[in-house]
mmCIF file of C-alpha atoms and ligand atoms in Angstrom:
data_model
loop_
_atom_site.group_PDB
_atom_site.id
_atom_site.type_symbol
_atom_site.label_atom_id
_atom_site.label_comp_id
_atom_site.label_asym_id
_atom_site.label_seq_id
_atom_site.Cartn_x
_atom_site.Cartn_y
_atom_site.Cartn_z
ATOM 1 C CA UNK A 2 11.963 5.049 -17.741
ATOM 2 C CA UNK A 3 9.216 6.423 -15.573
ATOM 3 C CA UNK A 4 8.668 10.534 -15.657
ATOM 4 C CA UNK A 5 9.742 12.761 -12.596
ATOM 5 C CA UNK A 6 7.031 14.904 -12.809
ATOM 6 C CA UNK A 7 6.969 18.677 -10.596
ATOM 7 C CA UNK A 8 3.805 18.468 -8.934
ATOM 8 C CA UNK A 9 2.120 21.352 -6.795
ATOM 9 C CA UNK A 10 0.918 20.712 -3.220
ATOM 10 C CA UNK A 11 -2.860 21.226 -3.082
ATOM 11 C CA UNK A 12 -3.485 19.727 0.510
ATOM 12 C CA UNK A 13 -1.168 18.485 3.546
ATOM 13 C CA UNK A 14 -2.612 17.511 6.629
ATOM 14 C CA UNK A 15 -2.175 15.379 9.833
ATOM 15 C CA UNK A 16 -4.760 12.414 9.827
ATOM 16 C CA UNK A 17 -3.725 11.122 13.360
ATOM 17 C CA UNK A 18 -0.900 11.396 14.880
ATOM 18 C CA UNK A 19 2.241 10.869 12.934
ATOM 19 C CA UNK A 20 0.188 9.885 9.730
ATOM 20 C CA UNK A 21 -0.270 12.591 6.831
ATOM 21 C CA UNK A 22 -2.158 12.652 4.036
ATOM 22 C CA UNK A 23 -0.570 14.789 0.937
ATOM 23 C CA UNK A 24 -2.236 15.192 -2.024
ATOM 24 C CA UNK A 25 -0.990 16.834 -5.030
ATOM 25 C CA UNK A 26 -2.059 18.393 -8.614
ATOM 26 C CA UNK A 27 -0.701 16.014 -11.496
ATOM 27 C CA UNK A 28 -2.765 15.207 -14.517
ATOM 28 C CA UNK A 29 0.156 13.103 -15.849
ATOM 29 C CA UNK A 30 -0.098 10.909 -12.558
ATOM 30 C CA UNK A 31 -3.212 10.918 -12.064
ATOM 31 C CA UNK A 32 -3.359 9.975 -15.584
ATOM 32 C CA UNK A 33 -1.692 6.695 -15.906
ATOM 33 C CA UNK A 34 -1.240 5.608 -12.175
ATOM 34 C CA UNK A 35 -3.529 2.126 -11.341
ATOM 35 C CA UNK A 36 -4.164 1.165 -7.997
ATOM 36 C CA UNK A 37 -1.388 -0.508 -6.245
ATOM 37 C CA UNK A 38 1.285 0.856 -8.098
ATOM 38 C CA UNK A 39 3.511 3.728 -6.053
ATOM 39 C CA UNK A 40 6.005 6.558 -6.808
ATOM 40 C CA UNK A 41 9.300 7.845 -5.422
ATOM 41 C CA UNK A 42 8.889 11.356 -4.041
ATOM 42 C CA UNK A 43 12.131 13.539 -3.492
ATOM 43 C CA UNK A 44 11.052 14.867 0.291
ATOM 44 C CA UNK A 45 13.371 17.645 -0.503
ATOM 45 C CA UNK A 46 15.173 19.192 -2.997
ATOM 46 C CA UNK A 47 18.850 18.617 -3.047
ATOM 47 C CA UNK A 48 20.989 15.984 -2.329
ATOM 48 C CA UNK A 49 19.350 15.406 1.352
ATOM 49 C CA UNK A 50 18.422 12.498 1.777
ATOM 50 C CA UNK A 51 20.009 11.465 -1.066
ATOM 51 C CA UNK A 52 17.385 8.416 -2.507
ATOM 52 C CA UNK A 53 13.736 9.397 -3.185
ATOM 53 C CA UNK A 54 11.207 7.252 -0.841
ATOM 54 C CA UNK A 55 8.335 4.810 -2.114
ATOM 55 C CA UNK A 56 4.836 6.099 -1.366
ATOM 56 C CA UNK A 57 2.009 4.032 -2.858
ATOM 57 C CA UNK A 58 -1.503 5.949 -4.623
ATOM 58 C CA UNK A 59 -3.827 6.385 -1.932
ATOM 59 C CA UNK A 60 -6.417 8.018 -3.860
ATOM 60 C CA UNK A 61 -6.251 8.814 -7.941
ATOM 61 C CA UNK A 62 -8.777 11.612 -8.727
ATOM 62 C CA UNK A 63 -8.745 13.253 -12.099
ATOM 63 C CA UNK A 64 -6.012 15.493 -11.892
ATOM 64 C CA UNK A 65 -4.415 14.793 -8.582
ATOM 65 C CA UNK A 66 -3.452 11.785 -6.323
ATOM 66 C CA UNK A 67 -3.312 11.361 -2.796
ATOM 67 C CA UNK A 68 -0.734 9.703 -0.844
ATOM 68 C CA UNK A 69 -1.058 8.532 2.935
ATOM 69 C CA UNK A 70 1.994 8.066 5.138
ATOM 70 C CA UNK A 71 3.477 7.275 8.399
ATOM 71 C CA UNK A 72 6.381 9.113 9.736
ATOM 72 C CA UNK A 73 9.083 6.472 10.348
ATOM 73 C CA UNK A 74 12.383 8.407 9.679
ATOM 74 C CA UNK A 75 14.082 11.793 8.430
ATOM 75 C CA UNK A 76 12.822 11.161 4.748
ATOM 76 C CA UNK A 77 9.285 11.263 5.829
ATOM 77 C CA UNK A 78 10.031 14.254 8.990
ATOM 78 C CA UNK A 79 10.993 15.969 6.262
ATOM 79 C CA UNK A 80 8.301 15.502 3.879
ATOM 80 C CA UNK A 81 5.598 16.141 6.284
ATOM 81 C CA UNK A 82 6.904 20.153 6.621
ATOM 82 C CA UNK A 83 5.903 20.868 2.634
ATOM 83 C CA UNK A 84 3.223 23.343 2.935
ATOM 84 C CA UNK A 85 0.492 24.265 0.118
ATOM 85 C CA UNK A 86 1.477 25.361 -2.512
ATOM 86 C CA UNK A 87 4.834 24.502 -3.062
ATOM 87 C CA UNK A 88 6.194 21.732 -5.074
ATOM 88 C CA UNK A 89 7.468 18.382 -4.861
ATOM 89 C CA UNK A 90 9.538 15.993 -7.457
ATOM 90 C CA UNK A 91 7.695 12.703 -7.864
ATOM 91 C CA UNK A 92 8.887 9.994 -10.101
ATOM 92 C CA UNK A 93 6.216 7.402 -11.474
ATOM 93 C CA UNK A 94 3.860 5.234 -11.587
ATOM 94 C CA UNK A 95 6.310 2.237 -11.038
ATOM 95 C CA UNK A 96 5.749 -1.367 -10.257
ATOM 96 C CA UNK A 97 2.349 -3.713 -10.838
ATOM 97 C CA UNK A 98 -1.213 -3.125 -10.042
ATOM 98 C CA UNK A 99 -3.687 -5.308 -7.894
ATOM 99 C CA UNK A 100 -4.945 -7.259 -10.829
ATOM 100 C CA UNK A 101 -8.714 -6.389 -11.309
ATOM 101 C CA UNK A 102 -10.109 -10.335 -11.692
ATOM 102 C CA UNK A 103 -13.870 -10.393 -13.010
ATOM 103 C CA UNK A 104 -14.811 -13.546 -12.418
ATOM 104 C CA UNK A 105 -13.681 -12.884 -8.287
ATOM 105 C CA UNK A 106 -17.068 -12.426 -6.338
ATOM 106 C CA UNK A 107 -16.029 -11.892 -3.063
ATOM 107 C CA UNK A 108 -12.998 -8.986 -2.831
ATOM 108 C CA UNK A 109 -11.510 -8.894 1.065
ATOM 109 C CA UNK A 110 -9.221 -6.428 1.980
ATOM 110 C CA UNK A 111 -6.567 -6.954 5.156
ATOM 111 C CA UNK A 112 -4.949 -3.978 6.308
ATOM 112 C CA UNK A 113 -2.250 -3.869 8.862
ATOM 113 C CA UNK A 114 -1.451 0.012 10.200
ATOM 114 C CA UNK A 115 -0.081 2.088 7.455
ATOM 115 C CA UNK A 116 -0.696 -0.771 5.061
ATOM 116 C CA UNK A 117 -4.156 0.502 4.121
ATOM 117 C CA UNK A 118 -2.338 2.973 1.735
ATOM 118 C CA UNK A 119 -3.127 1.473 -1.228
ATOM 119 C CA UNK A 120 -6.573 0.115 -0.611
ATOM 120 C CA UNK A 121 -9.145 3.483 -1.215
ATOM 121 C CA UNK A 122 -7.848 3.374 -4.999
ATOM 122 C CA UNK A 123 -8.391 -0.660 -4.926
ATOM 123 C CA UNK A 124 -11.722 -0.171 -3.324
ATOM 124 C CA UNK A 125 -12.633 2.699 -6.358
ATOM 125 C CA UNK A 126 -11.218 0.758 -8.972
ATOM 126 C CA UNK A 127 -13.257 -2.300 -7.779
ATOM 127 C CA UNK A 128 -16.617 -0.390 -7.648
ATOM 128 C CA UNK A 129 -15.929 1.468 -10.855
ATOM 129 C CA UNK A 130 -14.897 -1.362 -13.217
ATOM 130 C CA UNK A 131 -15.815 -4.040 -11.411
ATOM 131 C CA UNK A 132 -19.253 -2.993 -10.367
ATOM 132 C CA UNK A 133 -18.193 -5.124 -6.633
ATOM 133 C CA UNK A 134 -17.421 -3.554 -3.232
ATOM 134 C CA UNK A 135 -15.038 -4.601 -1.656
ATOM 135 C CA UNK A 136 -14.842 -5.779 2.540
ATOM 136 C CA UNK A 137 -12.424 -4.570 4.648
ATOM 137 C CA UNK A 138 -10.449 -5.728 7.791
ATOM 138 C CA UNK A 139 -8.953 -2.694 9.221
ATOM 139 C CA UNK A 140 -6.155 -3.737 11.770
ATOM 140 C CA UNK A 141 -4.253 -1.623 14.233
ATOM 141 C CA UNK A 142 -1.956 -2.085 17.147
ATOM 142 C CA UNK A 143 -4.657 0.515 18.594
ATOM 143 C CA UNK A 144 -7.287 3.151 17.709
ATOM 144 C CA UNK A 145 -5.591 6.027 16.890
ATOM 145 C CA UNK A 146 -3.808 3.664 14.347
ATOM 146 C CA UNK A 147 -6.661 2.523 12.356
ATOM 147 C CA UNK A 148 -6.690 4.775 9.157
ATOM 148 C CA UNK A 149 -9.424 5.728 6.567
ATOM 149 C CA UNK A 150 -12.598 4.063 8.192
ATOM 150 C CA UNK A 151 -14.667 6.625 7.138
ATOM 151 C CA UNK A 152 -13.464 6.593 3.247
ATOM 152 C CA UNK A 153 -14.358 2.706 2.928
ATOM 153 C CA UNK A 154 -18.141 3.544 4.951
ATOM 154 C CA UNK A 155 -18.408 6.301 2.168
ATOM 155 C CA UNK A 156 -17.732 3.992 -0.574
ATOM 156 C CA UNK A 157 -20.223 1.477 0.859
ATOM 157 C CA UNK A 158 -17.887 -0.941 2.275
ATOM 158 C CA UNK A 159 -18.250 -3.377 5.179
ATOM 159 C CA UNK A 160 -15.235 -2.230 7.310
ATOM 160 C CA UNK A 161 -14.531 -4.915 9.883
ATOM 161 C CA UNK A 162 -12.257 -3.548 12.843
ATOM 162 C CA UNK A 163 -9.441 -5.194 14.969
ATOM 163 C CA UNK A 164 -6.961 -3.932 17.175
ATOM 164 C CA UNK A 165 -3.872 -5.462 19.330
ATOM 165 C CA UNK A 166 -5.281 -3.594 22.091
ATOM 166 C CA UNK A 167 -9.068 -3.917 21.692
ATOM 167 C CA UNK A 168 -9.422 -0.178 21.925
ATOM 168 C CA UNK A 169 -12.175 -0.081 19.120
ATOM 169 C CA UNK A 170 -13.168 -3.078 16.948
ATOM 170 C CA UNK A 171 -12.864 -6.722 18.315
ATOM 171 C CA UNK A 172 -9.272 -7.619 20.278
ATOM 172 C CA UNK A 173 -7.356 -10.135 17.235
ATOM 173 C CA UNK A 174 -5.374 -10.173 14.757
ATOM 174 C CA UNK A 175 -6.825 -9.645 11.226
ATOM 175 C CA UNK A 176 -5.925 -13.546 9.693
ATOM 176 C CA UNK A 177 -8.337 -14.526 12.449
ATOM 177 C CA UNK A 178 -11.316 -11.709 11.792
ATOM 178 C CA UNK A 179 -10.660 -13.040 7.944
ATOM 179 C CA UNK A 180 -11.419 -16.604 9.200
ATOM 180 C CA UNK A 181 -14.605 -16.066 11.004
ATOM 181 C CA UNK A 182 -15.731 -14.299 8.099
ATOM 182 C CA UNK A 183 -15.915 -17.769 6.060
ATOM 183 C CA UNK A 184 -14.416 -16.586 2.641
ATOM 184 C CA UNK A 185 -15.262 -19.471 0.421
ATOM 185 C CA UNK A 186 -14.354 -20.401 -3.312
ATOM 186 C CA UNK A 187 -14.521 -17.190 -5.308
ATOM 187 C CA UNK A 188 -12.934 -14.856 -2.710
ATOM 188 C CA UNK A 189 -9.788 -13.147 -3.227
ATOM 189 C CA UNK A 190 -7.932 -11.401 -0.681
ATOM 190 C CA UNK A 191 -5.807 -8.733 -0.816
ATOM 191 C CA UNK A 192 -3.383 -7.868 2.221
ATOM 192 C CA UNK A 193 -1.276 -4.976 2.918
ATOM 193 C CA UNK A 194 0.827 -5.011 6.414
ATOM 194 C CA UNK A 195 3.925 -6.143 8.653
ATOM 195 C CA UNK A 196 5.460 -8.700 6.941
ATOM 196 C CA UNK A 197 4.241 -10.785 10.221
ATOM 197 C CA UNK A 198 0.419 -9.820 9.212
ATOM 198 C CA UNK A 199 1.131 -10.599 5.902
ATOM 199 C CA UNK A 200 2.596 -14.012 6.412
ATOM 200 C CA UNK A 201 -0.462 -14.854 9.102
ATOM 201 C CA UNK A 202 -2.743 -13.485 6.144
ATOM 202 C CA UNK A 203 -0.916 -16.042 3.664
ATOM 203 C CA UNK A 204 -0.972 -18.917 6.002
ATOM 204 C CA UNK A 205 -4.738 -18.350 6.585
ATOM 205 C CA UNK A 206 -5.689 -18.282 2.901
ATOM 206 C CA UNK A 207 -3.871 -21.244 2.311
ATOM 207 C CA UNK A 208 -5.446 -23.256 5.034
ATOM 208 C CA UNK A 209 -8.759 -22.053 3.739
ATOM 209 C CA UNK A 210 -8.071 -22.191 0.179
ATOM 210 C CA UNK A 211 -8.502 -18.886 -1.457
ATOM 211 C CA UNK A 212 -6.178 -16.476 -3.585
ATOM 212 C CA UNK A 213 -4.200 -14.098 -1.464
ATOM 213 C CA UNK A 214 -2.229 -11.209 -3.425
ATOM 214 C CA UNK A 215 0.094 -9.457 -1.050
ATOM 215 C CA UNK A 216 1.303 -5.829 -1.763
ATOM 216 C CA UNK A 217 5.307 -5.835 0.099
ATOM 217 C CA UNK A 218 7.542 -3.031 1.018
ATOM 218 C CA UNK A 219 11.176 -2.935 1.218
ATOM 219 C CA UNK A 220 14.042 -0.228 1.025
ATOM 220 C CA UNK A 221 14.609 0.631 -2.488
ATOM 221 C CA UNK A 222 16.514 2.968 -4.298
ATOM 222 C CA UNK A 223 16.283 3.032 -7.822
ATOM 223 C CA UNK A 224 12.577 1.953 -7.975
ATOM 224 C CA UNK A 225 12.877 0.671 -11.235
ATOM 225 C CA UNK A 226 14.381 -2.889 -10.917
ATOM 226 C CA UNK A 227 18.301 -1.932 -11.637
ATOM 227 C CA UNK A 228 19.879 -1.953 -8.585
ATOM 228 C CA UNK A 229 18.553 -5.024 -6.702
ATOM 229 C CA UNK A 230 18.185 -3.295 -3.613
ATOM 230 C CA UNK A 231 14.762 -4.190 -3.198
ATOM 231 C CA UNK A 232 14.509 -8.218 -3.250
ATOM 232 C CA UNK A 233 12.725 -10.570 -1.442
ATOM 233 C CA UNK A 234 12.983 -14.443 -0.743
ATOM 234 C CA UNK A 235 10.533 -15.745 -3.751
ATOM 235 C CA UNK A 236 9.348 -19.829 -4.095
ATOM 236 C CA UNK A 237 10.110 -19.552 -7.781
ATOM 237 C CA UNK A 238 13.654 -19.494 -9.623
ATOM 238 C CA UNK A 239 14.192 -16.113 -12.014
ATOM 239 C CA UNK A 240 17.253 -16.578 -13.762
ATOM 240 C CA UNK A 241 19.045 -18.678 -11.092
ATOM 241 C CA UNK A 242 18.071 -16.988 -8.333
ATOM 242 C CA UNK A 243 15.338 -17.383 -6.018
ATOM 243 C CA UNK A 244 14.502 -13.630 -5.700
ATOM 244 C CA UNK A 245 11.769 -10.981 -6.828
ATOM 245 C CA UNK A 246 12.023 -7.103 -6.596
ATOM 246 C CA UNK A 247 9.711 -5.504 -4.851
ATOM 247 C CA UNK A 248 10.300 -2.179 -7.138
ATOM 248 C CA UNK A 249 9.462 -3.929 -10.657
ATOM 249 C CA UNK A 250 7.898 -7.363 -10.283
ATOM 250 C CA UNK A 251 5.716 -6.322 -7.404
ATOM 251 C CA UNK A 252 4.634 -4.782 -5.151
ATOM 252 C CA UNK A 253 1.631 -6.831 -5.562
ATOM 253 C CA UNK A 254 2.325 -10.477 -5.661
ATOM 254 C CA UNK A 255 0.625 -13.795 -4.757
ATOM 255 C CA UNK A 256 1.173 -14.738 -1.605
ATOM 256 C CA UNK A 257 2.634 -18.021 -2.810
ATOM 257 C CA UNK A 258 5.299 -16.598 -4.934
ATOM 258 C CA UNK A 259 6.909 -15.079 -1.476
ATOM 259 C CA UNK A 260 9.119 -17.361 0.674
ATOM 260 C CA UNK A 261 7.445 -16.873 4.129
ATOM 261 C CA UNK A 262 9.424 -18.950 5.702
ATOM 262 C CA UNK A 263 12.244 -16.646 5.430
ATOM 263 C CA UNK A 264 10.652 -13.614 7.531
HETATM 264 C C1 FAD B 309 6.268 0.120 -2.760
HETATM 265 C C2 FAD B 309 6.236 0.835 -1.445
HETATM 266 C C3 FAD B 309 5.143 1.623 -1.126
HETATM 267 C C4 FAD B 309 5.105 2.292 0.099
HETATM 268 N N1 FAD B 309 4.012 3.036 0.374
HETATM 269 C C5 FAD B 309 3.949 3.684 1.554
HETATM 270 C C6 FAD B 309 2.799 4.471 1.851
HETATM 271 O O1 FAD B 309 1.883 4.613 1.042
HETATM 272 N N2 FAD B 309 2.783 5.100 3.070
HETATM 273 C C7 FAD B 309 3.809 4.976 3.983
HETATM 274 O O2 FAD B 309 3.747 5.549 5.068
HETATM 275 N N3 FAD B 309 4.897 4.230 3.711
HETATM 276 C C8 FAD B 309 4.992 3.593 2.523
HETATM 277 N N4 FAD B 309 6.106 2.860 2.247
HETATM 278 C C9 FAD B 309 7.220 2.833 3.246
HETATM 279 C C10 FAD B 309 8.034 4.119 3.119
HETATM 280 O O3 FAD B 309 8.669 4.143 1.868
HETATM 281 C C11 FAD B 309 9.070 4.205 4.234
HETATM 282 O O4 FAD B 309 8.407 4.312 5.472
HETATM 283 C C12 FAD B 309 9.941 5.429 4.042
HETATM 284 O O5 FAD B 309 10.741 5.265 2.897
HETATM 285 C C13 FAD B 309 10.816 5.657 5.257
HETATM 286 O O6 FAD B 309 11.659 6.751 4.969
HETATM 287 P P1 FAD B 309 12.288 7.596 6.136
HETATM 288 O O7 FAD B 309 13.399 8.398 5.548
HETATM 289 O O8 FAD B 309 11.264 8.344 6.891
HETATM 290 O O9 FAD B 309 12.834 6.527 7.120
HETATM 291 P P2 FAD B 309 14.329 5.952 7.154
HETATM 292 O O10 FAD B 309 15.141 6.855 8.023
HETATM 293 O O11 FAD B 309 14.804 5.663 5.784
HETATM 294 O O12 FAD B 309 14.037 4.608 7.890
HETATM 295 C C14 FAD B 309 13.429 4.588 9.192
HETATM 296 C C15 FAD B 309 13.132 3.146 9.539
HETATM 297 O O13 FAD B 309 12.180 2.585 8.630
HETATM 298 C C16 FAD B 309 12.708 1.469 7.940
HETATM 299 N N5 FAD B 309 12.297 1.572 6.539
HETATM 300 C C17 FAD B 309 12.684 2.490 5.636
HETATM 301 N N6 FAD B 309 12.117 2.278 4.447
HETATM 302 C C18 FAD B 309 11.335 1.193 4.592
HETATM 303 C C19 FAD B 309 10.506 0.463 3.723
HETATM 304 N N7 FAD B 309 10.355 0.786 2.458
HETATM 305 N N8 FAD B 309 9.873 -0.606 4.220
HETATM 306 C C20 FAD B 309 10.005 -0.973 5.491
HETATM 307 N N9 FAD B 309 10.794 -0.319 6.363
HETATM 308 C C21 FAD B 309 11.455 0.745 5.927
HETATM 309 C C22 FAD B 309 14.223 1.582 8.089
HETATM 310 O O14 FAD B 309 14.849 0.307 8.078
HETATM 311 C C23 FAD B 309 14.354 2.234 9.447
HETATM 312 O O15 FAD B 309 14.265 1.295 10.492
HETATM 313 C C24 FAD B 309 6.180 2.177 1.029
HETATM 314 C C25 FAD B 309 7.278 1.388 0.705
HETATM 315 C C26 FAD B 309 7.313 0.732 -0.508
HETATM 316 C C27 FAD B 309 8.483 -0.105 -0.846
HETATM 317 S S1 FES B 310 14.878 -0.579 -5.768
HETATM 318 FE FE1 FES B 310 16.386 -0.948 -7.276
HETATM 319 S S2 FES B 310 15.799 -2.919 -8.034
HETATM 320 FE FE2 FES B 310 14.191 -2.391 -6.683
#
C-alpha cells in the first residue's frame, strides 16, 4: 500500500488562468516518485469531497515535487485556496513510469492542454539518465492554454507550438505538427491529452511506424487497482476481460494496448 504522506505547502500560484502550480516539501515523495507516475491529494481535510483526486509529478526536485493542474470541478476549486504553509494529505507514488528506453534516439513529446503535466519530470529524467533531450509539441485550444514553454526552452528543448485557434504557434492539431516533423525508426513518442488527441497521436504513429506510449486519465477512486473504477477498453485479454486500469497498470501505456476504437 502506497504512504499518505502530510506534506507542507511551499509555493501555490496561478500559471494562467484557471491552471495552478502547487508544489510541496516531501523528501519521501520526492524520494521514490519517477516520472509519469501520480498521487491522490485530499483537497481538503474531512470527508468533503469524499475521494482524493489524481494529480501526476510535474516536477521532482530533491525534497519537494511540483504538481500542475487545471481547475475542472469542486475538488480542484477547492484545492487551489491552500495557501503557504499549510498542509495537504497526499497518497503515493502510484501507477507506472514512462519507461526510460536507451537504445530510443529520438524522444517526442505531444501535449494536449493540461496534458503536459507529466512531461518536465520526463524531459529531466531523459536528460539526466539518458543524456537525450527530448522535443516537444505543445498543443492548445489557444494561447493562454499552452503551459510550461519556458521550462522545456530552459532545459534545452525544441518546443514546437500549435493551437486550435492559431493564436501563437502554427494553426493544427499536434498528430499533424508530429508528421511534418518526419520521426523515423528510433523515435518514440510520448503523448499526454484528450483522449481525441491521444487517439489522433496513436493513429499517426501507427501510420508512420514508431512506438507511441500514451499516459490516460480517468475517474478513480481508490488509485490502487481495487475498485475497478478506473478501466479502459484494452486490445489485450487480462483474466477474461478486455480491460486495463488506469490507476495500477498505467497510466502510461502503449498506444496499442488501448482500444481506440471505443472513444
Ligand atoms: C493519473 C491521473 C493524473 C492526472 N494528473 C493531472 C494533472 O497533473 N493535472 C490536472 O489538472 N489534472 C490531472 N488529472 C485529472 C484530475 O484528476 C481531474 O481533473 C480532477 O480529479 C477533477 O476533480 P474535480 O473535483 O475538480 O472535478 P469533478 O467535479 O470531479 O469533475 C469535473 C468534471 O471533470 C471530469 N473529470 C473528473 N475527473 C476526471 C479525470 N480523472 N479525467 C477526466 N475527466 C475527469 C468529470 O467527469 C466532470 O465532468 C489526472 C487524472 C489522472 C487519472
Ligand atoms: S481507481 Fe480503483 S482500480 Fe483504479
Amino acid at each position: 500500500m502506497p504512504g499518505i504522506v502530510t506534506c507542507e505547502v511551499k509555493m501555490h500560484q496561478e500559471v494562467s488562468p484557471g491552471h495552478y502550480r502547487l508544489v510541496v516539501h516531501s523528501p519521501q515523495l520526492a524520494g521514490e516518485a519517477q516520472a509519469g507516475q501520480f498521487c491522490m491529494l485530499e483537497v481538503q481535510a474531512g470527508l468533503f469531497p469524499f475521494l482524493r483526486r489524481p494529480m501526476c509529478f510535474e516536477r521532482i526536485f530533491k525534497d519537494s515535487v511540483s504538481i500542475l493542474y487545471k481547475i475542472e470541478g469542486e475538488g480542484t476549486r477547492l484545492l487551489s485556496r491552500l495557501t503557504q504553509g499549510q498542509t495537504i494529505s497526499i497518497q503515493g507514488p502510484l501507477g507506472k513510469p514512462w519507461p526510460l528506453d536507451e537504445s530510443i534516439e529520438r524522444h517526442i513529446f505531444v501535449a494536449g492542454g493540461i496534458g503536459v503535466a507529466p512531461f518536465p519530470a520526463l524531459a529531466e529524467a531523459m536528460i539526466a539518465k539518458l543524456g537525450k533531450t527530448p522535443e516537444v509539441i505543445l498543443a492548445a485550444r489557444t494561447e493562454s492554454m499552452l503551459l510550461c514553454e519556458e521550462e522545456f526552452h530552459q532545459m534545452g528543448c525544441k518546443v514546437h507550438l500549435a493551437t486550435d485557434d492559431g493564436s501563437a504557434g502554427e494553426k493544427a492539431f499536434a498528430s499533424e505538427v508530429l508528421t511534418r516533423l518526419n520521426p523515423g525508426t528510433g523515435t518514440m513518442v510520448h503523448c499526454c491529452g484528450p483522449m481525441v488527441m491521444m487517439k489522433a497521436t496513436h493513429v499517426a504513429c501507427e501510420a508512420l511506424g514508431i512506438p507511441c506510449m500514451t499516459s490516460l486519465e480517468a475517474e478513480m477512486a481508490c488509485g490502487d487497482g481495487v475498485c475497478l473504477g478506473c478501466v479502459v477498453e484494452s486490445t489485450i485479454e487480462i483474466e477474461a476481460e478486455r480491460m486495463v486500469r488506469v490507476c495500477y497498470d498505467g497510466p502510461v501505456f502503449e498506444s496499442t494496448l488501448i482500444n481506440w476504437a471505443a472513444y
